[in-house]
PDB file of N, CA, C and O in Angstrom:
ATOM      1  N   UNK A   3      16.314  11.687 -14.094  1.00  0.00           N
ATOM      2  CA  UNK A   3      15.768  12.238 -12.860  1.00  0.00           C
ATOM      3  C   UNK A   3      16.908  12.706 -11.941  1.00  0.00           C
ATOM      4  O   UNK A   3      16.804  13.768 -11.327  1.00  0.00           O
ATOM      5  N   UNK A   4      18.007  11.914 -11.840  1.00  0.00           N
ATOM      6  CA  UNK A   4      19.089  12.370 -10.985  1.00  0.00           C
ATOM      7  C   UNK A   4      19.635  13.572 -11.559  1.00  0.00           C
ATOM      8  O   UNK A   4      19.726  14.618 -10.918  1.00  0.00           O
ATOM      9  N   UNK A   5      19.978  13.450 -12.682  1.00  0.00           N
ATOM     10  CA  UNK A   5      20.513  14.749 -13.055  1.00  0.00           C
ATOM     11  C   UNK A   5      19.883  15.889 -13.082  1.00  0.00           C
ATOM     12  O   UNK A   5      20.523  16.940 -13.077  1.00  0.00           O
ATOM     13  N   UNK A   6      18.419  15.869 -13.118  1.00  0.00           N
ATOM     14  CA  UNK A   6      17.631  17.349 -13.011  1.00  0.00           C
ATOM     15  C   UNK A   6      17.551  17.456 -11.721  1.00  0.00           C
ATOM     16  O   UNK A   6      17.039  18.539 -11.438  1.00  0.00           O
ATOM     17  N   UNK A   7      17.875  16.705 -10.603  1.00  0.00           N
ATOM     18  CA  UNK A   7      17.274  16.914  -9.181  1.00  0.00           C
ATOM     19  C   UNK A   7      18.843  17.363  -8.487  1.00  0.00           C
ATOM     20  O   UNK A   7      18.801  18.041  -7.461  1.00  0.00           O
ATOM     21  N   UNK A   8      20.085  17.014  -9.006  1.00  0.00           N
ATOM     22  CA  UNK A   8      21.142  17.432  -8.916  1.00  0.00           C
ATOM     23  C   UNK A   8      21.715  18.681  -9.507  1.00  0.00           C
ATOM     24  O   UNK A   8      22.657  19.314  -9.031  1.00  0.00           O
ATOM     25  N   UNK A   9      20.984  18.997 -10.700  1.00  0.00           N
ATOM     26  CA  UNK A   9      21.608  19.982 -11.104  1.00  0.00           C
ATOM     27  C   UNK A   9      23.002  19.691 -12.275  1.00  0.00           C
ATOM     28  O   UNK A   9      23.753  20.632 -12.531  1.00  0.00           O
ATOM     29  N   UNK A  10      23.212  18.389 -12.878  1.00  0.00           N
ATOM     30  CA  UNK A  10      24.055  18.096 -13.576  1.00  0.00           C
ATOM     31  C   UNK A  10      24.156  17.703 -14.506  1.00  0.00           C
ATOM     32  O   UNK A  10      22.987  17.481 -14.820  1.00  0.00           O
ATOM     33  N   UNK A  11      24.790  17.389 -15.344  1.00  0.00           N
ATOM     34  CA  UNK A  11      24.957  16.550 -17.115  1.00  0.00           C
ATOM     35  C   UNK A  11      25.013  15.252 -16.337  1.00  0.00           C
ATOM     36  O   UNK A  11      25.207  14.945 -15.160  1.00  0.00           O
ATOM     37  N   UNK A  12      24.674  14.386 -17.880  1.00  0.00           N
ATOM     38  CA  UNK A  12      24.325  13.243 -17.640  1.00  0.00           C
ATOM     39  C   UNK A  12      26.301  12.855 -17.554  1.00  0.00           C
ATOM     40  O   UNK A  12      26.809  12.044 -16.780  1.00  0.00           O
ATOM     41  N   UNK A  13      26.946  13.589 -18.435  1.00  0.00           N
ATOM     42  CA  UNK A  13      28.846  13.425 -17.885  1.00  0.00           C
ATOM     43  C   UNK A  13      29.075  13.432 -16.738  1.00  0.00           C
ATOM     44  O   UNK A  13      29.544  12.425 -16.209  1.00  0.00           O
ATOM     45  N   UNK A  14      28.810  14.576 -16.018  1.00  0.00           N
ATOM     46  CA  UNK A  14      28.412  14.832 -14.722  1.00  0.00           C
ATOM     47  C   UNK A  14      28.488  13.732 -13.829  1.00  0.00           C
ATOM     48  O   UNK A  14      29.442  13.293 -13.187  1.00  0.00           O
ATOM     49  N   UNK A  15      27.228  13.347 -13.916  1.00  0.00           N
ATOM     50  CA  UNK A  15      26.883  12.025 -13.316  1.00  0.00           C
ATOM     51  C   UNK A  15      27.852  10.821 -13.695  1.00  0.00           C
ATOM     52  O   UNK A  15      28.485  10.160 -12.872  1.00  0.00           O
ATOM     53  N   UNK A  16      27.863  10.664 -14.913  1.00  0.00           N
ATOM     54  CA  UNK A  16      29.185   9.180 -15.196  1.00  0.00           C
ATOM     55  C   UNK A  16      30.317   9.260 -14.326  1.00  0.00           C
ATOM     56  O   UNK A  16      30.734   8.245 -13.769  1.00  0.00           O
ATOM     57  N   UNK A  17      30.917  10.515 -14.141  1.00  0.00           N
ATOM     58  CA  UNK A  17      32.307  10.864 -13.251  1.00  0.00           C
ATOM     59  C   UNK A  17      31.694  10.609 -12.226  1.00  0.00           C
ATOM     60  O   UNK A  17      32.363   9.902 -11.472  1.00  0.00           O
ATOM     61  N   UNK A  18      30.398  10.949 -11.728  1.00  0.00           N
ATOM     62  CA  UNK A  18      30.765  10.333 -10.357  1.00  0.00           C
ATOM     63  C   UNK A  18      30.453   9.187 -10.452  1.00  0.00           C
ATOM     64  O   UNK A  18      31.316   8.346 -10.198  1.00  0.00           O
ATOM     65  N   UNK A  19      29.563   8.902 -10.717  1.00  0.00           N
ATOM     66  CA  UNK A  19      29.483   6.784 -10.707  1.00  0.00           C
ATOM     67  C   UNK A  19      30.762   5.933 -11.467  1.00  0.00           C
ATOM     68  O   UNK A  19      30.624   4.785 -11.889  1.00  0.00           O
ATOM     69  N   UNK A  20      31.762   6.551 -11.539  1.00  0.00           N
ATOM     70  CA  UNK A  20      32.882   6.011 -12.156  1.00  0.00           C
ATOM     71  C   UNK A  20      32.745   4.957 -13.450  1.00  0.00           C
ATOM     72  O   UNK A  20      33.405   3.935 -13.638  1.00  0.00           O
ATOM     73  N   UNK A  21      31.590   5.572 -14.354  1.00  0.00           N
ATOM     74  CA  UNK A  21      31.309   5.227 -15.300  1.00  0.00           C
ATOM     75  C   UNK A  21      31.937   5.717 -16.768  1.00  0.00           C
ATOM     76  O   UNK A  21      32.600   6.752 -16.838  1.00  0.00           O
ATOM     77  N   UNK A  22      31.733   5.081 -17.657  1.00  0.00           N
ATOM     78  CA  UNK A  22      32.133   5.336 -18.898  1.00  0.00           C
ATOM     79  C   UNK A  22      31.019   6.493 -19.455  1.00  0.00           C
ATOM     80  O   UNK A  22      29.835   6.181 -19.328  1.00  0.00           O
ATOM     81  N   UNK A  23      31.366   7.955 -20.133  1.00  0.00           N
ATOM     82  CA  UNK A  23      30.666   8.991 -20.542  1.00  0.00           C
ATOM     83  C   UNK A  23      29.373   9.110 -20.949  1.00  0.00           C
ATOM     84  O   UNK A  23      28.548   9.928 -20.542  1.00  0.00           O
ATOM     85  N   UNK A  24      29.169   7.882 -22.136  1.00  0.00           N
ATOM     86  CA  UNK A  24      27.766   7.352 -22.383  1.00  0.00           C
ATOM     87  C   UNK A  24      26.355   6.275 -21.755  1.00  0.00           C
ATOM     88  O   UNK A  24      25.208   6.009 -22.116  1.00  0.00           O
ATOM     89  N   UNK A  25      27.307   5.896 -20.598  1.00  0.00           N
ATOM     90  CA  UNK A  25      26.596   5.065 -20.112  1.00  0.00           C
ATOM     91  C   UNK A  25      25.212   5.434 -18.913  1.00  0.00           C
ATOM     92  O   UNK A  25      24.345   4.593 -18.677  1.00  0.00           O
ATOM     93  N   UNK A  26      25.229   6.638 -18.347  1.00  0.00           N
ATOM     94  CA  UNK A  26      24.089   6.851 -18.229  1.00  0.00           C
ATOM     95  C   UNK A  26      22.862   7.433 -19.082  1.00  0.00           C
ATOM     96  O   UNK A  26      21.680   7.469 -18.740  1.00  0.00           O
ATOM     97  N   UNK A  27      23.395   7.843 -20.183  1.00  0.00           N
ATOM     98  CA  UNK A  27      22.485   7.699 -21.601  1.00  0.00           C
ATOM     99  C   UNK A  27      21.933   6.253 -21.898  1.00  0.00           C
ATOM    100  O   UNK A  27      20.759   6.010 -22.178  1.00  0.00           O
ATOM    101  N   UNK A  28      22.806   5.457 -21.809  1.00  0.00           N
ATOM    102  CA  UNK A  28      22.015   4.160 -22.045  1.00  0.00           C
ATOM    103  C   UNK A  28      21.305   3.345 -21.133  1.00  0.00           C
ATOM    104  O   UNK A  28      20.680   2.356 -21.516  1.00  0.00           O
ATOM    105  N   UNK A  29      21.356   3.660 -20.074  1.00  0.00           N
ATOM    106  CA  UNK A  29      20.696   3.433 -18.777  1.00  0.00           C
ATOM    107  C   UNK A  29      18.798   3.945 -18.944  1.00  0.00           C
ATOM    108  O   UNK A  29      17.739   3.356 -18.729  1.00  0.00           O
ATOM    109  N   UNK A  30      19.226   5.519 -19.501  1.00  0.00           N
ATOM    110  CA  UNK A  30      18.221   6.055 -19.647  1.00  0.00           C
ATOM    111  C   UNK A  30      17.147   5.544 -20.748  1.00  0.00           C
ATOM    112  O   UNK A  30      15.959   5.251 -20.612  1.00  0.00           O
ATOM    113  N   UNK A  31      17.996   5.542 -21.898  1.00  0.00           N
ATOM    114  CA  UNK A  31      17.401   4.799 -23.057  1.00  0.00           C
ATOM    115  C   UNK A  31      17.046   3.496 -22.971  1.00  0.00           C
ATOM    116  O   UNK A  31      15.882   3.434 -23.366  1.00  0.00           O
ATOM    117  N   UNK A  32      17.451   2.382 -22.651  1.00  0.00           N
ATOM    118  CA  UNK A  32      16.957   1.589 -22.235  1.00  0.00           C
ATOM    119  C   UNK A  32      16.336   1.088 -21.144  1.00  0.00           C
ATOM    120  O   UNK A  32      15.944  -0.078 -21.093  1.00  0.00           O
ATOM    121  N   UNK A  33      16.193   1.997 -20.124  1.00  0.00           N
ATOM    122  CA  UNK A  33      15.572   1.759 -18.721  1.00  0.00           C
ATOM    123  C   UNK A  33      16.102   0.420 -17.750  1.00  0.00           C
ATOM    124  O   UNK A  33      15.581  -0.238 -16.849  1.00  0.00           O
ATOM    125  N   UNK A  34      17.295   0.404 -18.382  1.00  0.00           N
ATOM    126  CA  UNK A  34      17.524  -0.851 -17.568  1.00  0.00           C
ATOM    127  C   UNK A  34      19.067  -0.429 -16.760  1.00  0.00           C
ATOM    128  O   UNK A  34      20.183  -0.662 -17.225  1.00  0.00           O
ATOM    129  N   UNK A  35      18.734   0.318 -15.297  1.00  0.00           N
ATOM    130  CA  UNK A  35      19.772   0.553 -14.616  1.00  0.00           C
ATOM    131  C   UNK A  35      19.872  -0.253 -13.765  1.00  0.00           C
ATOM    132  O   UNK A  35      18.868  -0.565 -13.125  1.00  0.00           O
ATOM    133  N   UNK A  36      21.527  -1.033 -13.405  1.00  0.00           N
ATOM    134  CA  UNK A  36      21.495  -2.108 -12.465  1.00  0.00           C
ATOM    135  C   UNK A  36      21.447  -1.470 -10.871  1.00  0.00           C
ATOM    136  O   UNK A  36      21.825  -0.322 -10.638  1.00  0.00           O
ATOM    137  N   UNK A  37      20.959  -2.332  -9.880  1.00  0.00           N
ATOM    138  CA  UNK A  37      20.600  -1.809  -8.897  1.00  0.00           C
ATOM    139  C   UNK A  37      21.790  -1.494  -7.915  1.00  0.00           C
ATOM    140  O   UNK A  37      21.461  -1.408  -6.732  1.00  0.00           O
ATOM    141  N   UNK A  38      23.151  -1.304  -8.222  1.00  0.00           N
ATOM    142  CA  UNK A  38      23.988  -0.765  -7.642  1.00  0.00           C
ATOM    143  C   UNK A  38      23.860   0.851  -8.251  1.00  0.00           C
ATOM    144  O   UNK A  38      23.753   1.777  -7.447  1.00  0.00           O
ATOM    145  N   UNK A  39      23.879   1.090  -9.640  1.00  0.00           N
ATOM    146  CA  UNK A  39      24.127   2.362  -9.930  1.00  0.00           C
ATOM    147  C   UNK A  39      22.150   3.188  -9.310  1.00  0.00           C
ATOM    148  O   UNK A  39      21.939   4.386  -9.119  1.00  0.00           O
ATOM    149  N   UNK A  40      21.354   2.318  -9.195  1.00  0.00           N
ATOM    150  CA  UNK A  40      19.797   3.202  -8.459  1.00  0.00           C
ATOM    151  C   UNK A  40      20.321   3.558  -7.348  1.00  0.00           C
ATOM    152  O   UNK A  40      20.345   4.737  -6.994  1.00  0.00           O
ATOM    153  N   UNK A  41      20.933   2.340  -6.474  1.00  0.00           N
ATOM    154  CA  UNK A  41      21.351   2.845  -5.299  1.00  0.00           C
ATOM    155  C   UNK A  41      22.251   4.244  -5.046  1.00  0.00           C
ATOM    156  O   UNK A  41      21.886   5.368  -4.701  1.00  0.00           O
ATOM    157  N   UNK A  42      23.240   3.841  -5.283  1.00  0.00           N
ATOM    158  CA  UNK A  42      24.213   4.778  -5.485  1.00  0.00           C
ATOM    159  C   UNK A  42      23.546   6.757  -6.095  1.00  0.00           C
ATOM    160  O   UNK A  42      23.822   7.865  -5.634  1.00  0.00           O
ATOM    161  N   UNK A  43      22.739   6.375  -7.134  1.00  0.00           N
ATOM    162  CA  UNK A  43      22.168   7.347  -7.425  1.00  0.00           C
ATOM    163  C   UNK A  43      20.700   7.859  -6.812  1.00  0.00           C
ATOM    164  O   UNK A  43      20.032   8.709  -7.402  1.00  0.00           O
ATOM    165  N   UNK A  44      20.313   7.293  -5.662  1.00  0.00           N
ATOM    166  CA  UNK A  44      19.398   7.413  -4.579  1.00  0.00           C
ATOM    167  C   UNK A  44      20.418   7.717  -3.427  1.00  0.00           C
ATOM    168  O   UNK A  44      19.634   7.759  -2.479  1.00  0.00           O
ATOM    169  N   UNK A  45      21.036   7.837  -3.161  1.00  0.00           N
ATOM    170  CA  UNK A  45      22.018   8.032  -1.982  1.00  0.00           C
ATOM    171  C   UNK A  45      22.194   9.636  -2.197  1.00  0.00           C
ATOM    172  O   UNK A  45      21.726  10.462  -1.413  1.00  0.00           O
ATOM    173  N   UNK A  46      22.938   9.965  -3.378  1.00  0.00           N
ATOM    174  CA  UNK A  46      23.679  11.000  -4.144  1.00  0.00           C
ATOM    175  C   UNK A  46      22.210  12.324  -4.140  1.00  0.00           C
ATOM    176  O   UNK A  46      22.426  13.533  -4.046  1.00  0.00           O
ATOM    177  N   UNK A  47      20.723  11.668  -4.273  1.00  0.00           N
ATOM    178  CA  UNK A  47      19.643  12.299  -4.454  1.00  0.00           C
ATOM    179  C   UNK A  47      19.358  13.158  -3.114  1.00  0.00           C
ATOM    180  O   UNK A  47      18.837  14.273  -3.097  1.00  0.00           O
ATOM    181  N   UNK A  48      19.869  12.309  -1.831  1.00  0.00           N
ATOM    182  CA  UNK A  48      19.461  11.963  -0.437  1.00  0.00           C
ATOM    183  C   UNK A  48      20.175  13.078   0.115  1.00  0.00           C
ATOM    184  O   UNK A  48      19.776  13.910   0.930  1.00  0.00           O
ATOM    185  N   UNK A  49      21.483  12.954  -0.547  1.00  0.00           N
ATOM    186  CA  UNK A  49      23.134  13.726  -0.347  1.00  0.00           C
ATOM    187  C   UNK A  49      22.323  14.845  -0.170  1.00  0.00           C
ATOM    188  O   UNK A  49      21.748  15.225   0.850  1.00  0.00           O
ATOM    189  N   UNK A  50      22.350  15.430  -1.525  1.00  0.00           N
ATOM    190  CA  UNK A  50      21.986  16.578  -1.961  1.00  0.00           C
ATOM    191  C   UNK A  50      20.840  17.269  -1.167  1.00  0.00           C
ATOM    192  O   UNK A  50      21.156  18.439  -0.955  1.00  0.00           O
ATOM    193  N   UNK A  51      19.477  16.918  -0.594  1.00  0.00           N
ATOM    194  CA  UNK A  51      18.595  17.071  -0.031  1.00  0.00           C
ATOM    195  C   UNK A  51      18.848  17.089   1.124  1.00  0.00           C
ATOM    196  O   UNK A  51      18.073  17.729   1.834  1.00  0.00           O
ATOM    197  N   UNK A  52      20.053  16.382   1.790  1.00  0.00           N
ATOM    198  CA  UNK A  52      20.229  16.685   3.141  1.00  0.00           C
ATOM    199  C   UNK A  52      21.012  17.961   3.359  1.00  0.00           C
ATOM    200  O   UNK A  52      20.878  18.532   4.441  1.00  0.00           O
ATOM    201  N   UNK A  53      21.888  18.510   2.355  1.00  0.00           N
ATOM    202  CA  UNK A  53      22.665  19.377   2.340  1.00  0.00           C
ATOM    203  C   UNK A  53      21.794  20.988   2.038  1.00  0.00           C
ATOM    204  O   UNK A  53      21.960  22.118   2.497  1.00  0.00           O
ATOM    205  N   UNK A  54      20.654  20.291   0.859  1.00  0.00           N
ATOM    206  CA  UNK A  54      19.317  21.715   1.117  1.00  0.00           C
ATOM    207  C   UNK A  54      19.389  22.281   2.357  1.00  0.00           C
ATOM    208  O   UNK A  54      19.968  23.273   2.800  1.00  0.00           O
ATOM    209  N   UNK A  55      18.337  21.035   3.052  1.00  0.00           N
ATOM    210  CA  UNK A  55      17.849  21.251   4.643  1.00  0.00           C
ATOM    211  C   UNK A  55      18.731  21.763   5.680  1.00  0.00           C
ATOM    212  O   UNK A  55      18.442  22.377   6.706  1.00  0.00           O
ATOM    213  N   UNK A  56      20.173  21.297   5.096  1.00  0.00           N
ATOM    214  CA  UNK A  56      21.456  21.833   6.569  1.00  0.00           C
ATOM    215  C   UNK A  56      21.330  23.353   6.395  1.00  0.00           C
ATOM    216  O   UNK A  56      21.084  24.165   7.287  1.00  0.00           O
ATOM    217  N   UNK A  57      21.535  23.593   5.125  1.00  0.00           N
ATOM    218  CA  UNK A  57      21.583  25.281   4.813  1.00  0.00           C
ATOM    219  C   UNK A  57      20.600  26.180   4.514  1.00  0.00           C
ATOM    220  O   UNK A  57      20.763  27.364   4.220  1.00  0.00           O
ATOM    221  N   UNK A  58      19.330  25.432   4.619  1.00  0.00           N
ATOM    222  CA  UNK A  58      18.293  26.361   5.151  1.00  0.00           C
ATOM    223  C   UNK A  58      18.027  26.817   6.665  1.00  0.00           C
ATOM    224  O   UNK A  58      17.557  27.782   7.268  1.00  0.00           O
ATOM    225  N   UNK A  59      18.701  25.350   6.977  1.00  0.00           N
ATOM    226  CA  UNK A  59      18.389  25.738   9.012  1.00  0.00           C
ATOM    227  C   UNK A  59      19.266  26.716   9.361  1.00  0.00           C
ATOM    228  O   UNK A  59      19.012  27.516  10.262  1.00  0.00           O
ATOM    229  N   UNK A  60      20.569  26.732   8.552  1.00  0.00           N
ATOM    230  CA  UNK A  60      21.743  27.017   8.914  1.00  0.00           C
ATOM    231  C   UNK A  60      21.533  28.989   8.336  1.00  0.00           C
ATOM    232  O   UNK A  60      22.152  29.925   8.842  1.00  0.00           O
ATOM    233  N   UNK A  61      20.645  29.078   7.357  1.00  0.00           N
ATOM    234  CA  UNK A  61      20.338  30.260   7.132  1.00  0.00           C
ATOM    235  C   UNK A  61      19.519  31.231   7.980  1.00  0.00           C
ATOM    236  O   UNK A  61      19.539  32.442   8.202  1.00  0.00           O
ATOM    237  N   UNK A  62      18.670  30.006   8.419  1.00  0.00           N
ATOM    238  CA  UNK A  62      17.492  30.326   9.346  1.00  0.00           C
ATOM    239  C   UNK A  62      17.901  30.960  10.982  1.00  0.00           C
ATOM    240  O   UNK A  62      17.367  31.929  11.523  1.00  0.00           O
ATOM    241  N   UNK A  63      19.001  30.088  11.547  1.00  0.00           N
ATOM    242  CA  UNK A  63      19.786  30.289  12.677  1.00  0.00           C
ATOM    243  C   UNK A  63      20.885  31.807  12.237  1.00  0.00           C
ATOM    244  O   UNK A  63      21.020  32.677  13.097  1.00  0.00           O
ATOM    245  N   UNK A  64      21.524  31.944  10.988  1.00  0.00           N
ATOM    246  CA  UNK A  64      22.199  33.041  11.051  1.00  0.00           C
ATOM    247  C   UNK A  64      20.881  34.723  10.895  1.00  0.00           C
ATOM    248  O   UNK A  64      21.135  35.862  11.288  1.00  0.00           O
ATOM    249  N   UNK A  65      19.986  34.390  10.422  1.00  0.00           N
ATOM    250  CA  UNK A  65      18.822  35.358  10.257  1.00  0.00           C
ATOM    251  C   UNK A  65      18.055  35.528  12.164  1.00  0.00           C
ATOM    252  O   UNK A  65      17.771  36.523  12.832  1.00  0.00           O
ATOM    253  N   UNK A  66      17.994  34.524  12.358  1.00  0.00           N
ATOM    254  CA  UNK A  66      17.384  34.554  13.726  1.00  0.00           C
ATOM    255  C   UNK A  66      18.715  35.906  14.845  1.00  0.00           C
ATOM    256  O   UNK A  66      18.733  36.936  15.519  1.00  0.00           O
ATOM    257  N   UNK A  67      19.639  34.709  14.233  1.00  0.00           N
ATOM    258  CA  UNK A  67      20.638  35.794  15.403  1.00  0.00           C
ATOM    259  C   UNK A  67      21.038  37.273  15.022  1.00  0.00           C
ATOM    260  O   UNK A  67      21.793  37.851  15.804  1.00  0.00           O
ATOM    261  N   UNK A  68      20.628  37.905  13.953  1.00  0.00           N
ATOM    262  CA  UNK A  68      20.387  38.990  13.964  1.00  0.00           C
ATOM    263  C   UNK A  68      19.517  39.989  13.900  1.00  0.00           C
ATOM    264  O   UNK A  68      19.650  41.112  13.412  1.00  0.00           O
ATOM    265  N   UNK A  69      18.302  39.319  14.618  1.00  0.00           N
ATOM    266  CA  UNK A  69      17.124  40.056  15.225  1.00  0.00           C
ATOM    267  C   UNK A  69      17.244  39.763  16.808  1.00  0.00           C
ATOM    268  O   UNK A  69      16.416  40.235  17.587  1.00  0.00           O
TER     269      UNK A  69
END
């Protein structure tokens, strides 16, 4: 889920959770992610979604000021 809502490989994701390459494969496969890496990867979800919303307003305000 993080990685389709981010836009990234599941590698991707290991580099940033300072994980070993395969290990969010096995997270996945076994469904058993510890609740530092949910967190961490609910934060990163949050990141991303707040950074949508900045640059839609932020699109919205440069469109406004040129009407």
């Amino acid at each position: 889920k993080t990685c389709r809502e981010l836009g990234i490989t599941q590698k991707e994701l290991a580099e940033r959770l300072g994980v070993n390459d395969g290990t969010p494969a096995q997270w996945n496969i076994k469904g058993n992610i510890p609740k530092w890496g949910e967190h961490f990867m609910n934060l990163m979800i949050e990141n991303h979604h707040n950074k949508l919303i900045a640059n839609s307003f932020k699109n919205l305000v440069v469109l406004s000021q040129r009407i």
